Amino acid sequence: MNGRRQREVVSALERALRGGATGDLGALEQGAVTIRRLNQLSAYSEVPDLLATIALTLKTGADVRTAYQAIGRLREVVGDSPVAPLVDGLLRAVN
């Protein structure tokens, strides 16, 4: 495993979550693309799809419950890691 690539994955996730919390749906989409390309951990395999679902749901005005479910699942995936507060911030922003 390339440690540098995995640090870039975490950085991309942080940028995506910070952007999403401020309404920058493009940041969520870009995060999904970057993480999909660089990720090497099976634990984060769902993250790109979750970010893309959140962005698409919010962008199209679809049922916001879908975004809530995706954010909830993202929170489960990241657990109590240092990015957990950013996921919680995204959830608060979507409310």
Coordinates of N, CA and C in Angstrom, one line a residue, residues 16-71:
A16 N -13.8 17.4 0.5 CA -15.2 17.1 0.1 C -16.2 17.4 1.2
L17 N -15.9 17.0 2.4 CA -16.8 17.2 3.5 C -16.9 18.7 3.8
R18 N -15.8 19.4 3.9 CA -15.8 20.8 4.2 C -16.6 21.6 3.1
G19 N -16.3 21.2 1.9 CA -17.0 21.9 0.8 C -18.5 21.6 0.8
G20 N -18.9 20.3 1.0 CA -20.3 20.0 1.1 C -21.0 20.7 2.2
A21 N -20.4 20.9 3.3 CA -21.0 21.6 4.4 C -21.2 23.1 4.1
T22 N -20.5 23.6 3.2 CA -20.7 25.0 2.8 C -21.6 25.1 1.5
G23 N -22.1 24.0 1.0 CA -23.0 24.0 -0.1 C -22.2 23.8 -1.4
D24 N -21.0 23.5 -1.4 CA -20.2 23.3 -2.6 C -20.3 21.8 -3.0
L25 N -21.4 21.5 -3.8 CA -21.6 20.1 -4.2 C -20.5 19.6 -5.2
G26 N -19.9 20.5 -5.9 CA -18.8 20.1 -6.7 C -17.6 19.5 -5.9
A27 N -17.4 20.0 -4.7 CA -16.4 19.4 -3.9 C -16.7 18.0 -3.5
L28 N -18.0 17.7 -3.3 CA -18.4 16.3 -3.0 C -18.1 15.5 -4.2
E29 N -18.5 16.0 -5.4 CA -18.3 15.2 -6.6 C -16.8 15.0 -6.9
Q30 N -16.0 16.0 -6.7 CA -14.6 15.9 -7.0 C -13.9 14.9 -6.0
G31 N -14.4 15.0 -4.7 CA -13.9 14.1 -3.7 C -14.2 12.6 -4.1
A32 N -15.4 12.4 -4.6 CA -15.7 11.0 -5.1 C -14.8 10.5 -6.2
V33 N -14.5 11.4 -7.1 CA -13.6 11.0 -8.2 C -12.2 10.7 -7.7
T34 N -11.7 11.6 -6.9 CA -10.3 11.5 -6.4 C -10.2 10.2 -5.5
I35 N -11.1 10.0 -4.7 CA -11.1 8.9 -3.8 C -11.2 7.6 -4.5
R36 N -12.1 7.6 -5.5 CA -12.2 6.4 -6.4 C -10.9 6.0 -7.1
R37 N -10.2 7.0 -7.5 CA -8.9 6.8 -8.2 C -7.8 6.4 -7.3
L38 N -7.7 6.9 -6.1 CA -6.6 6.7 -5.2 C -6.7 5.7 -4.1
N39 N -7.9 5.4 -3.7 CA -8.2 4.6 -2.5 C -7.6 3.2 -2.7
Q40 N -7.0 2.7 -1.6 CA -6.4 1.4 -1.5 C -7.0 0.6 -0.4
L41 N -7.9 1.2 0.4 CA -8.4 0.5 1.6 C -9.8 0.0 1.4
S42 N -10.1 -1.2 1.6 CA -11.4 -1.7 1.4 C -12.4 -1.0 2.4
A43 N -12.0 -0.5 3.5 CA -12.9 0.2 4.4 C -13.5 1.4 3.8
Y44 N -12.8 2.0 2.9 CA -13.2 3.3 2.2 C -13.9 3.0 0.8
S45 N -14.1 1.7 0.5 CA -14.6 1.4 -0.8 C -15.9 2.0 -1.1
E46 N -16.8 2.2 -0.1 CA -18.1 2.8 -0.3 C -18.1 4.3 -0.4
V47 N -17.0 5.0 0.1 CA -17.0 6.4 0.2 C -17.3 7.2 -1.1
P48 N -16.7 6.8 -2.2 CA -17.0 7.6 -3.4 C -18.4 7.5 -3.8
D49 N -19.1 6.4 -3.7 CA -20.5 6.3 -4.1 C -21.3 7.1 -3.1
L50 N -21.0 7.0 -1.8 CA -21.7 7.8 -0.9 C -21.7 9.3 -1.1
L51 N -20.4 9.8 -1.4 CA -20.3 11.2 -1.7 C -21.1 11.6 -3.0
A52 N -21.0 10.7 -4.0 CA -21.7 11.0 -5.2 C -23.2 11.0 -5.0
T53 N -23.7 10.1 -4.2 CA -25.1 10.1 -3.9 C -25.6 11.3 -3.2
I54 N -24.8 11.8 -2.2 CA -25.1 13.0 -1.4 C -25.2 14.2 -2.4
A55 N -24.2 14.3 -3.2 CA -24.1 15.5 -4.1 C -25.3 15.4 -5.1
L56 N -25.5 14.3 -5.7 CA -26.6 14.2 -6.7 C -28.0 14.4 -6.1
T57 N -28.2 13.9 -4.9 CA -29.5 14.1 -4.2 C -29.7 15.6 -3.9
L58 N -28.7 16.2 -3.4 CA -28.8 17.7 -3.1 C -28.9 18.5 -4.3
K59 N -28.2 18.1 -5.3 CA -28.2 18.9 -6.6 C -29.5 18.9 -7.3
T60 N -30.1 17.7 -7.3 CA -31.4 17.5 -8.0 C -32.6 17.8 -7.2
G61 N -32.4 18.0 -5.9 CA -33.6 18.3 -5.0 C -34.4 17.0 -4.8
A62 N -33.8 15.9 -5.0 CA -34.5 14.6 -4.8 C -34.8 14.5 -3.3
D63 N -35.4 13.4 -2.9 CA -35.8 13.2 -1.5 C -34.6 13.3 -0.6
V64 N -34.6 14.3 0.3 CA -33.4 14.5 1.1 C -33.1 13.4 2.1
R65 N -34.1 12.5 2.3 CA -33.8 11.3 3.1 C -32.7 10.5 2.5
T66 N -32.6 10.4 1.2 CA -31.5 9.7 0.6 C -30.2 10.3 1.0
A67 N -30.1 11.6 1.0 CA -28.8 12.2 1.4 C -28.6 11.9 2.9
Y68 N -29.6 12.0 3.8 CA -29.4 11.6 5.2 C -28.9 10.2 5.4
Q69 N -29.5 9.3 4.6 CA -29.1 7.9 4.7 C -27.6 7.7 4.3
A70 N -27.3 8.4 3.2 CA -25.9 8.3 2.7 C -24.9 8.9 3.7
I71 N -25.3 10.0 4.3 CA -24.4 10.6 5.3 C -24.3 9.7 6.5

